Amino acid sequence: MDHFHLKDGALWCEDVPLERIAAEVGTPVYVYSTATLERHAQVFRAGLAPVGRVHFAFAVKANPNLAVLRVLAKAGYGADIVSGGELARALAAGMAPADIVFSGVGKTVAELEAALSAGIGQFNIELEEEGRVLAALAAARGQVAQAVLRVNPDVDARTHAKISTGKAENKFGVGVDQAPAIFQRLAGLPGLNLRGVAIHIGSQLQTLDPLEAAYVRIGALVGELRAAGHTITHVDLGGGLGVPYRAGDIFPSPAELGAMMARVTRDWDVTIMVEPGRVIAGNAGVLLTRVIWVKPGVLYPHVIVDAAMNDLARPALYDAWHDFAAVRPSGVHETVNIVGPVCESGDTFATGRLTDQVAGGDLAVFRTAGAYGATMASTYNSRGLVPEVLVSGARYAVVADRIAPSTILAAERVPEWL
Ligand SMILES: *Cc1c(COP(=O)(O)O)cnc(C)c1O
């Protein structure tokens, strides 16, 4: 459920008409609903209630906007971060350092130092050498880093290859068969309290089966580590729950995930940590765009909108589907291609899509753009960076400015020898 709805024949976000935002902020623009973010945070937490002790860390990479992070901090969420930049954002948003978890396969020494300085709650170690370096850095500072070892459970998440992370050949974590020996070697190091294990097998998962298989595998590993004499108090089960990008698609609910998680982890006696991203933010945002032209095409007309692959990369990157809808639908439908102005055929949002008929000048939205949307934007074709708006009831605020091409140009120089 989200808070984008038709009122008086036009699409609103909560109590603000999207037409007003387009007129006052311009297009393209991302629009997020506070009520939807809050609702998703609450529904996800409630769904996992049967699991017992759970720590909720929002995967910042899904939507790192400062105001969005503040909404989730207020909803009691910590942060799962994957870079020093995300660390700075989580702290700036008011997340408690103790509630921050640092994942990522390529943390630099500078990033590890910054996270130790901040006193974050947990490091998710992705390889043995990282564990050794972290231990040495922490020991030198007189600190003990709380950490878990990320394990690659070798499970096929059955999602898009580019967002699958838990197959043996993927770069993430240590092989489940090597995990006990690596755990053994790292566990004794001064500066490190290796207190558990972590997994994250991929994103936009459509069924619970791969997650259950991974949880079962990690549960067996916990038993093995305990039998070897290790104290295991934390298991991080990552994120990955998918969301319906097409109206009518059915996905597992947080309650179904929670029931399965409670069943599988019943005897583990640990704090469970989770890192949801997409399921919290995906349906809480739309990309609002204006149609520039409708151009006749050989198979279908091309609806050329002012948003492009640089603003919303998912269709070009993952062949992803985003529902498209007119802000003021006439009730007439038409089969069209929906494309942006960028000079690549990859700048295509939809091909042969039956959708609301639109004409030049009309406003439209790409739905389910609240996760992995603005954060993946680039300035390709010397386009500006798309702004972000947060709505709350009848109020809205621009929570990220449009960065004009001239601002980007101002950061470049021609050397004096030219
Ligand atoms: C991306 C990521 C997540 C979030 O994944 P979603 O599919 O958005 O829930 C969680 N944990 C880690 C380690 C990640 O890399």
Tab-separated table of C-alpha atoms and ligand atoms in Angstrom:
chain	number	residue	atom	x	y	z
A	1	MET	CA	0.000	0.000	0.000
A	2	ASP	CA	1.197	3.511	-0.716
A	3	HIS	CA	-0.097	7.054	-0.409
A	4	PHE	CA	-0.174	7.997	-4.101
A	5	HIS	CA	-3.821	8.220	-5.131
A	6	LEU	CA	-6.226	9.862	-7.558
A	7	LYS	CA	-8.194	12.855	-6.287
A	8	ASP	CA	-10.344	15.142	-8.438
A	9	GLY	CA	-9.074	13.306	-11.511
A	10	ALA	CA	-5.361	13.758	-10.813
A	11	LEU	CA	-2.605	11.953	-8.940
A	12	TRP	CA	-1.688	13.202	-5.480
A	13	CYS	CA	1.006	12.218	-3.023
A	14	GLU	CA	-0.708	12.264	0.375
A	15	ASP	CA	-2.428	15.683	0.444
A	16	VAL	CA	-0.296	17.358	-2.209
A	17	PRO	CA	-1.191	17.309	-5.913
A	18	LEU	CA	1.739	16.197	-8.059
A	19	GLU	CA	0.777	18.959	-10.508
A	20	ARG	CA	1.675	21.495	-7.824
A	21	ILE	CA	5.108	19.948	-7.249
A	22	ALA	CA	5.774	19.868	-10.996
A	23	ALA	CA	4.785	23.529	-11.321
A	24	GLU	CA	6.857	24.688	-8.343
A	25	VAL	CA	9.940	22.414	-8.518
A	26	GLY	CA	9.984	21.432	-12.181
A	27	THR	CA	10.474	18.012	-13.722
A	28	PRO	CA	11.912	15.438	-13.639
A	29	VAL	CA	11.711	15.132	-9.856
A	30	TYR	CA	11.541	12.275	-7.374
A	31	VAL	CA	8.638	12.521	-4.929
A	32	TYR	CA	8.633	10.491	-1.699
A	33	SER	CA	5.755	9.940	0.720
A	34	THR	CA	6.599	10.141	4.423
A	35	ALA	CA	3.422	8.275	5.390
A	36	THR	CA	4.380	5.410	3.077
A	37	LEU	CA	7.930	5.202	4.445
A	38	GLU	CA	6.580	5.175	7.987
A	39	ARG	CA	3.954	2.618	7.162
A	40	HIS	CA	6.439	0.269	5.486
A	41	ALA	CA	8.858	0.612	8.405
A	42	GLN	CA	6.075	-0.233	10.825
A	43	VAL	CA	4.609	-3.118	8.772
A	44	PHE	CA	8.051	-4.667	8.323
A	45	ARG	CA	8.778	-4.416	12.036
A	46	ALA	CA	5.362	-5.867	12.931
A	47	GLY	CA	5.837	-8.715	10.453
A	48	LEU	CA	9.046	-9.761	12.171
A	49	ALA	CA	7.587	-9.517	15.688
A	50	PRO	CA	7.410	-13.339	16.042
A	51	VAL	CA	11.188	-13.532	15.545
A	52	GLY	CA	11.988	-12.095	18.983
A	53	ARG	CA	15.139	-9.972	19.343
A	54	VAL	CA	15.540	-8.171	16.011
A	55	HIS	CA	17.721	-5.220	15.043
A	56	PHE	CA	16.433	-3.249	12.038
A	57	ALA	CA	18.996	-1.517	9.840
A	58	PHE	CA	17.749	0.251	6.703
A	59	ALA	CA	20.004	-0.445	3.712
A	60	VAL	CA	21.093	3.139	3.034
A	61	LYS	CA	22.120	2.427	-0.555
A	62	ALA	CA	18.445	1.929	-1.482
A	63	ASN	CA	17.660	5.572	-0.685
A	64	PRO	CA	20.389	7.609	1.010
A	65	ASN	CA	18.536	10.941	1.009
A	66	LEU	CA	19.157	12.656	4.337
A	67	ALA	CA	15.489	13.411	5.001
A	68	VAL	CA	14.442	9.860	4.119
A	69	LEU	CA	17.059	8.549	6.549
A	70	ARG	CA	15.725	10.921	9.212
A	71	VAL	CA	12.207	9.516	8.747
A	72	LEU	CA	13.546	5.995	9.217
A	73	ALA	CA	15.744	6.972	12.180
A	74	LYS	CA	12.623	8.366	13.841
A	75	ALA	CA	10.883	5.075	13.069
A	76	GLY	CA	13.564	3.325	15.116
A	77	TYR	CA	15.702	2.034	12.269
A	78	GLY	CA	19.471	1.934	12.235
A	79	ALA	CA	21.510	1.835	9.045
A	80	ASP	CA	23.264	-0.763	6.920
A	81	ILE	CA	26.037	1.149	5.172
A	82	VAL	CA	28.518	0.172	2.463
A	83	SER	CA	30.837	3.200	2.292
A	84	GLY	CA	32.277	6.088	4.254
A	85	GLY	CA	29.874	8.385	2.434
A	86	GLU	CA	26.914	6.396	3.700
A	87	LEU	CA	28.408	6.437	7.218
A	88	ALA	CA	28.464	10.239	7.132
A	89	ARG	CA	24.855	10.316	5.924
A	90	ALA	CA	23.581	7.910	8.569
A	91	LEU	CA	25.259	9.934	11.311
A	92	ALA	CA	24.016	13.229	9.849
A	93	ALA	CA	20.495	11.802	9.769
A	94	GLY	CA	20.679	11.157	13.495
A	95	MET	CA	21.110	7.414	13.516
A	96	ALA	CA	22.833	6.176	16.664
A	97	PRO	CA	26.351	4.905	15.870
A	98	ALA	CA	25.545	1.734	17.806
A	99	ASP	CA	22.733	1.028	15.324
A	100	ILE	CA	24.992	1.221	12.263
A	101	VAL	CA	26.200	-1.932	10.494
A	102	PHE	CA	29.022	-1.679	7.933
A	103	SER	CA	28.793	-4.154	5.030
A	104	GLY	CA	30.726	-4.139	1.783
A	105	VAL	CA	33.413	-6.089	0.053
A	106	GLY	CA	35.906	-3.272	-0.423
A	107	LYS	CA	36.092	-1.197	2.745
A	108	THR	CA	39.268	0.894	2.706
A	109	VAL	CA	41.495	1.475	5.727
A	110	ALA	CA	40.279	5.093	5.808
A	111	GLU	CA	36.658	3.875	5.900
A	112	LEU	CA	37.380	1.342	8.648
A	113	GLU	CA	39.102	4.094	10.660
A	114	ALA	CA	36.172	6.459	10.208
A	115	ALA	CA	33.742	3.781	11.361
A	116	LEU	CA	35.901	2.987	14.411
A	117	SER	CA	36.052	6.696	15.248
A	118	ALA	CA	32.279	6.905	15.027
A	119	GLY	CA	31.936	3.828	17.238
A	120	ILE	CA	29.561	1.932	14.953
A	121	GLY	CA	27.711	-1.122	16.238
A	122	GLN	CA	28.940	-3.827	13.878
A	123	PHE	CA	31.366	-4.557	11.061
A	124	ASN	CA	30.352	-7.268	8.596
A	125	ILE	CA	33.712	-8.706	7.554
A	126	GLU	CA	33.811	-9.974	3.975
A	127	LEU	CA	37.269	-11.586	3.831
A	128	GLU	CA	39.917	-12.811	6.250
A	129	GLU	CA	42.417	-10.060	5.495
A	130	GLU	CA	39.813	-7.378	6.220
A	131	GLY	CA	39.240	-8.959	9.633
A	132	ARG	CA	42.959	-8.876	10.403
A	133	VAL	CA	43.319	-5.236	9.345
A	134	LEU	CA	40.218	-4.196	11.296
A	135	ALA	CA	41.473	-6.001	14.418
A	136	ALA	CA	44.880	-4.298	14.182
A	137	LEU	CA	43.328	-0.849	13.633
A	138	ALA	CA	40.952	-1.293	16.564
A	139	ALA	CA	43.640	-2.683	18.875
A	140	ALA	CA	45.937	0.238	18.051
A	141	ARG	CA	43.151	2.594	19.141
A	142	GLY	CA	42.423	0.616	22.294
A	143	GLN	CA	39.033	-0.397	20.893
A	144	VAL	CA	37.272	-3.701	20.364
A	145	ALA	CA	35.376	-3.820	17.062
A	146	GLN	CA	32.111	-5.760	17.184
A	147	ALA	CA	32.020	-7.905	14.073
A	148	VAL	CA	30.387	-10.782	12.248
A	149	LEU	CA	31.750	-12.808	9.350
A	150	ARG	CA	29.780	-12.551	6.102
A	151	VAL	CA	29.304	-15.966	4.603
A	152	ASN	CA	28.379	-16.798	1.041
A	153	PRO	CA	25.797	-19.570	1.425
A	154	ASP	CA	25.894	-20.552	-2.275
A	155	VAL	CA	22.157	-20.183	-2.813
A	156	ASP	CA	20.555	-19.114	-6.074
A	157	ALA	CA	18.358	-16.136	-5.168
A	158	ARG	CA	16.576	-16.476	-8.523
A	159	THR	CA	16.654	-12.764	-9.159
A	160	HIS	CA	18.425	-10.642	-11.794
A	161	ALA	CA	22.093	-11.726	-12.095
A	162	LYS	CA	23.324	-8.195	-11.373
A	163	ILE	CA	21.610	-8.115	-7.970
A	164	SER	CA	22.293	-11.720	-6.969
A	165	THR	CA	24.967	-11.872	-4.263
A	166	GLY	CA	24.824	-15.292	-2.607
A	167	LYS	CA	26.133	-17.681	-5.271
A	168	ALA	CA	29.555	-19.217	-4.692
A	169	GLU	CA	30.994	-17.357	-7.687
A	170	ASN	CA	29.814	-13.916	-6.438
A	171	LYS	CA	32.344	-11.599	-4.796
A	172	PHE	CA	30.551	-11.355	-1.443
A	173	GLY	CA	31.442	-13.056	1.843
A	174	VAL	CA	33.607	-16.113	2.477
A	175	GLY	CA	32.669	-19.564	1.221
A	176	VAL	CA	30.463	-21.408	3.666
A	177	ASP	CA	32.897	-24.341	3.672
A	178	GLN	CA	35.855	-22.070	4.530
A	179	ALA	CA	33.927	-20.070	7.121
A	180	PRO	CA	34.714	-22.214	10.212
A	181	ALA	CA	38.489	-22.088	9.642
A	182	ILE	CA	38.493	-18.344	8.907
A	183	PHE	CA	36.247	-17.705	11.909
A	184	GLN	CA	38.675	-19.713	14.070
A	185	ARG	CA	41.690	-17.706	12.892
A	186	LEU	CA	39.974	-14.310	13.367
A	187	ALA	CA	38.128	-15.049	16.610
A	188	GLY	CA	41.170	-14.878	18.834
A	189	LEU	CA	42.548	-11.576	17.539
A	190	PRO	CA	42.830	-8.698	19.999
A	191	GLY	CA	40.759	-5.711	18.897
A	192	LEU	CA	37.983	-7.904	17.487
A	193	ASN	CA	34.892	-9.442	19.062
A	194	LEU	CA	33.752	-11.819	16.333
A	195	ARG	CA	30.258	-12.499	17.607
A	196	GLY	CA	28.375	-14.059	14.726
A	197	VAL	CA	27.790	-14.454	11.019
A	198	ALA	CA	25.963	-12.590	8.228
A	199	ILE	CA	24.402	-13.336	4.856
A	200	HIS	CA	22.708	-11.303	2.124
A	201	ILE	CA	21.878	-13.334	-0.949
A	202	GLY	CA	20.434	-10.731	-3.293
A	203	SER	CA	17.761	-8.164	-3.933
A	204	GLN	CA	14.218	-8.112	-5.339
A	205	LEU	CA	13.594	-11.710	-4.209
A	206	GLN	CA	10.206	-12.951	-5.358
A	207	THR	CA	9.868	-16.024	-3.166
A	208	LEU	CA	10.961	-16.989	0.326
A	209	ASP	CA	12.488	-20.338	-0.685
A	210	PRO	CA	16.024	-19.087	-1.449
A	211	LEU	CA	16.018	-17.045	1.764
A	212	GLU	CA	14.900	-20.073	3.767
A	213	ALA	CA	17.597	-22.233	2.185
A	214	ALA	CA	20.211	-19.625	3.078
A	215	TYR	CA	18.905	-19.233	6.649
A	216	VAL	CA	18.980	-23.010	7.156
A	217	ARG	CA	22.567	-23.143	5.901
A	218	ILE	CA	23.666	-20.315	8.180
A	219	GLY	CA	21.855	-21.977	11.107
A	220	ALA	CA	23.883	-25.136	10.563
A	221	LEU	CA	27.036	-23.031	10.516
A	222	VAL	CA	26.075	-21.402	13.840
A	223	GLY	CA	25.782	-24.915	15.334
A	224	GLU	CA	29.152	-25.868	13.902
A	225	LEU	CA	30.836	-22.719	15.266
A	226	ARG	CA	29.335	-23.243	18.710
A	227	ALA	CA	30.466	-26.864	18.706
A	228	ALA	CA	33.972	-25.534	18.042
A	229	GLY	CA	33.702	-23.429	21.193
A	230	HIS	CA	32.773	-20.027	19.753
A	231	THR	CA	30.210	-17.729	21.358
A	232	ILE	CA	27.631	-16.689	18.784
A	233	THR	CA	25.272	-13.893	19.832
A	234	HIS	CA	24.348	-12.194	16.527
A	235	VAL	CA	23.226	-13.408	13.110
A	236	ASP	CA	22.630	-10.866	10.336
A	237	LEU	CA	20.158	-12.163	7.752
A	238	GLY	CA	20.539	-9.215	5.349
A	239	GLY	CA	17.748	-7.784	3.194
A	240	GLY	CA	16.395	-8.727	-0.188
A	241	LEU	CA	12.617	-8.971	0.069
A	242	GLY	CA	11.187	-7.879	-3.273
A	243	VAL	CA	8.372	-5.465	-4.061
A	244	PRO	CA	5.702	-5.570	-6.783
A	245	TYR	CA	6.766	-3.259	-9.622
A	246	ARG	CA	3.695	-4.206	-11.657
A	247	ALA	CA	0.245	-3.560	-10.264
A	248	GLY	CA	-1.233	-6.924	-9.373
A	249	ASP	CA	2.038	-8.787	-8.820
A	250	ILE	CA	2.042	-10.756	-5.579
A	251	PHE	CA	5.109	-10.838	-3.354
A	252	PRO	CA	5.730	-12.447	0.042
A	253	SER	CA	4.629	-10.090	2.806
A	254	PRO	CA	6.785	-9.065	5.766
A	255	ALA	CA	4.461	-11.203	7.925
A	256	GLU	CA	5.177	-14.262	5.762
A	257	LEU	CA	8.899	-13.513	5.924
A	258	GLY	CA	8.642	-13.084	9.699
A	259	ALA	CA	6.790	-16.375	10.145
A	260	MET	CA	9.410	-18.261	8.131
A	261	MET	CA	12.257	-16.483	9.900
A	262	ALA	CA	10.762	-17.257	13.317
A	263	ARG	CA	10.367	-20.934	12.406
A	264	VAL	CA	13.907	-21.352	11.058
A	265	THR	CA	15.679	-19.323	13.769
A	266	ARG	CA	13.601	-20.564	16.733
A	267	ASP	CA	16.442	-22.357	18.494
A	268	TRP	CA	19.299	-20.059	17.569
A	269	ASP	CA	19.156	-17.890	20.722
A	270	VAL	CA	20.785	-14.873	19.064
A	271	THR	CA	19.927	-11.289	18.181
A	272	ILE	CA	18.708	-11.373	14.584
A	273	MET	CA	19.763	-8.424	12.450
A	274	VAL	CA	17.992	-7.480	9.219
A	275	GLU	CA	18.849	-4.968	6.496
A	276	PRO	CA	15.753	-4.190	4.420
A	277	GLY	CA	16.090	-1.557	1.708
A	278	ARG	CA	13.794	-1.859	-1.284
A	279	VAL	CA	10.810	-3.155	0.689
A	280	ILE	CA	10.855	-0.001	2.835
A	281	ALA	CA	11.523	2.651	0.202
A	282	GLY	CA	10.524	1.220	-3.207
A	283	ASN	CA	6.829	1.987	-3.267
A	284	ALA	CA	7.285	5.168	-1.230
A	285	GLY	CA	8.522	7.110	-4.251
A	286	VAL	CA	7.672	8.055	-7.829
A	287	LEU	CA	9.665	9.770	-10.539
A	288	LEU	CA	7.512	12.628	-11.810
A	289	THR	CA	8.185	13.529	-15.419
A	290	ARG	CA	6.720	15.616	-18.246
A	291	VAL	CA	6.104	14.361	-21.753
A	292	ILE	CA	8.156	16.380	-24.250
A	293	TRP	CA	6.939	14.872	-27.501
A	294	VAL	CA	4.959	11.946	-28.772
A	295	LYS	CA	6.750	10.864	-31.933
A	296	PRO	CA	5.297	8.430	-34.471
A	297	GLY	CA	7.157	5.106	-34.546
A	298	VAL	CA	7.289	2.063	-36.821
A	299	LEU	CA	5.783	-0.331	-34.273
A	300	TYR	CA	4.473	2.021	-31.605
A	301	PRO	CA	4.568	5.759	-30.965
A	302	HIS	CA	7.541	6.905	-28.856
A	303	VAL	CA	6.476	8.832	-25.773
A	304	ILE	CA	9.546	10.977	-25.098
A	305	VAL	CA	9.623	12.129	-21.474
A	306	ASP	CA	11.999	14.552	-19.760
A	307	ALA	CA	13.302	11.847	-17.383
A	308	ALA	CA	15.991	9.564	-18.745
A	309	MET	CA	18.237	6.621	-17.957
A	310	ASN	CA	20.571	8.963	-16.080
A	311	ASP	CA	17.725	9.814	-13.650
A	312	LEU	CA	16.327	6.287	-13.265
A	313	ALA	CA	18.857	3.677	-14.331
A	314	ARG	CA	17.028	0.485	-13.391
A	315	PRO	CA	15.345	-0.212	-16.744
A	316	ALA	CA	18.622	0.258	-18.643
A	317	LEU	CA	20.658	-1.587	-15.999
A	318	TYR	CA	18.401	-4.492	-15.087
A	319	ASP	CA	15.657	-4.466	-17.749
A	320	ALA	CA	13.467	-3.428	-14.838
A	321	TRP	CA	9.779	-2.656	-15.126
A	322	HIS	CA	8.284	0.536	-13.681
A	323	ASP	CA	4.567	1.130	-14.000
A	324	PHE	CA	3.891	4.341	-15.920
A	325	ALA	CA	0.771	6.420	-15.323
A	326	ALA	CA	-0.580	9.782	-16.386
A	327	VAL	CA	-0.942	12.283	-13.559
A	328	ARG	CA	-4.314	13.287	-15.064
A	329	PRO	CA	-5.525	10.125	-16.815
A	330	SER	CA	-8.164	10.541	-19.521
A	331	GLY	CA	-9.284	6.930	-19.280
A	332	VAL	CA	-8.011	6.244	-22.806
A	333	HIS	CA	-5.195	3.713	-23.157
A	334	GLU	CA	-2.587	3.262	-25.858
A	335	THR	CA	0.327	0.949	-26.602
A	336	VAL	CA	3.549	2.956	-26.777
A	337	ASN	CA	7.279	2.957	-26.221
A	338	ILE	CA	8.364	5.184	-23.337
A	339	VAL	CA	11.814	6.688	-23.801
A	340	GLY	CA	14.023	9.474	-22.474
A	341	PRO	CA	16.025	12.111	-24.357
A	342	VAL	CA	19.466	10.491	-23.825
A	343	CYS	CA	21.327	9.478	-26.970
A	344	GLU	CA	21.240	5.707	-26.438
A	345	SER	CA	18.617	3.214	-27.428
A	346	GLY	CA	19.129	1.827	-23.927
A	347	ASP	CA	17.355	4.945	-22.693
A	348	THR	CA	14.058	3.084	-22.912
A	349	PHE	CA	11.680	2.723	-19.968
A	350	ALA	CA	9.162	0.500	-21.730
A	351	THR	CA	8.561	-1.087	-25.127
A	352	GLY	CA	5.106	-1.871	-26.467
A	353	ARG	CA	3.514	-0.883	-23.165
A	354	LEU	CA	-0.272	-0.537	-22.883
A	355	THR	CA	-0.630	2.537	-20.694
A	356	ASP	CA	-2.498	5.805	-20.164
A	357	GLN	CA	-2.587	7.835	-23.350
A	358	VAL	CA	-0.487	10.980	-22.986
A	359	ALA	CA	0.340	13.980	-25.162
A	360	GLY	CA	3.195	16.494	-25.206
A	361	GLY	CA	3.107	18.653	-22.053
A	362	ASP	CA	1.298	16.034	-19.927
A	363	LEU	CA	2.681	14.928	-16.582
A	364	ALA	CA	3.243	11.269	-15.776
A	365	VAL	CA	4.953	9.135	-13.158
A	366	PHE	CA	7.151	6.093	-13.013
A	367	ARG	CA	5.998	4.269	-9.933
A	368	THR	CA	8.013	2.315	-7.367
A	369	ALA	CA	10.985	4.617	-7.834
A	370	GLY	CA	11.750	5.231	-4.159
A	371	ALA	CA	14.546	2.645	-3.999
A	372	TYR	CA	17.624	2.488	-6.247
A	373	GLY	CA	16.272	5.535	-8.097
A	374	ALA	CA	17.734	8.976	-7.398
A	375	THR	CA	20.765	7.405	-5.756
A	376	MET	CA	21.834	5.844	-9.052
A	377	ALA	CA	21.412	9.080	-11.003
A	378	SER	CA	24.280	10.401	-13.099
A	379	THR	CA	24.907	13.437	-15.266
A	380	TYR	CA	25.287	11.508	-18.525
A	381	ASN	CA	24.609	13.635	-21.597
A	382	SER	CA	25.490	16.647	-19.389
A	383	ARG	CA	22.084	16.537	-17.794
A	384	GLY	CA	21.567	17.927	-14.293
A	385	LEU	CA	21.120	15.792	-11.185
A	386	VAL	CA	17.454	15.144	-10.498
A	387	PRO	CA	16.008	16.775	-7.334
A	388	GLU	CA	14.065	15.006	-4.586
A	389	VAL	CA	10.915	16.098	-2.755
A	390	LEU	CA	9.513	14.698	0.490
A	391	VAL	CA	5.773	15.015	1.127
A	392	SER	CA	4.208	14.805	4.574
A	393	GLY	CA	0.458	15.340	4.704
A	394	ALA	CA	-0.306	18.675	3.065
A	395	ARG	CA	3.338	19.821	3.235
A	396	TYR	CA	6.263	19.136	0.990
A	397	ALA	CA	9.923	20.110	0.963
A	398	VAL	CA	12.692	19.914	-1.611
A	399	VAL	CA	15.063	17.538	0.199
A	400	ALA	CA	17.697	17.438	-2.536
A	401	ASP	CA	18.258	20.336	-4.914
A	402	ARG	CA	18.407	19.957	-8.646
A	403	ILE	CA	22.121	20.240	-9.493
A	404	ALA	CA	22.300	22.274	-12.678
A	405	PRO	CA	24.631	21.342	-15.538
A	406	SER	CA	26.357	24.693	-14.965
A	407	THR	CA	27.255	23.667	-11.382
A	408	ILE	CA	28.785	20.457	-12.657
A	409	LEU	CA	30.620	22.342	-15.385
A	410	ALA	CA	32.005	24.740	-12.765
A	411	ALA	CA	33.896	21.831	-11.118
A	412	GLU	CA	35.878	21.170	-14.311
A	413	ARG	CA	38.950	23.012	-15.549
A	414	VAL	CA	41.043	23.320	-18.659
A	415	PRO	CA	44.751	23.109	-17.667
A	416	GLU	CA	46.865	26.165	-18.438
A	417	TRP	CA	48.934	24.292	-21.062
A	418	LEU	CA	45.924	23.960	-23.353
B	1	LIG	C1	21.774	-4.024	-0.904
B	1	LIG	C2	21.915	-4.682	0.425
B	1	LIG	C3	20.812	-4.808	1.272
B	1	LIG	C4	19.424	-4.350	0.911
B	1	LIG	O1	18.837	-5.104	-0.086
B	1	LIG	P1	17.298	-4.864	-0.471
B	1	LIG	O2	17.047	-5.817	-1.541
B	1	LIG	O3	17.168	-3.451	-0.886
B	1	LIG	O4	16.497	-5.158	0.768
B	1	LIG	C5	21.018	-5.371	2.517
B	1	LIG	N1	22.244	-5.827	2.895
B	1	LIG	C6	23.320	-5.727	2.095
B	1	LIG	C7	24.625	-6.232	2.574
B	1	LIG	C8	23.197	-5.156	0.843
B	1	LIG	O5	24.260	-5.073	0.040
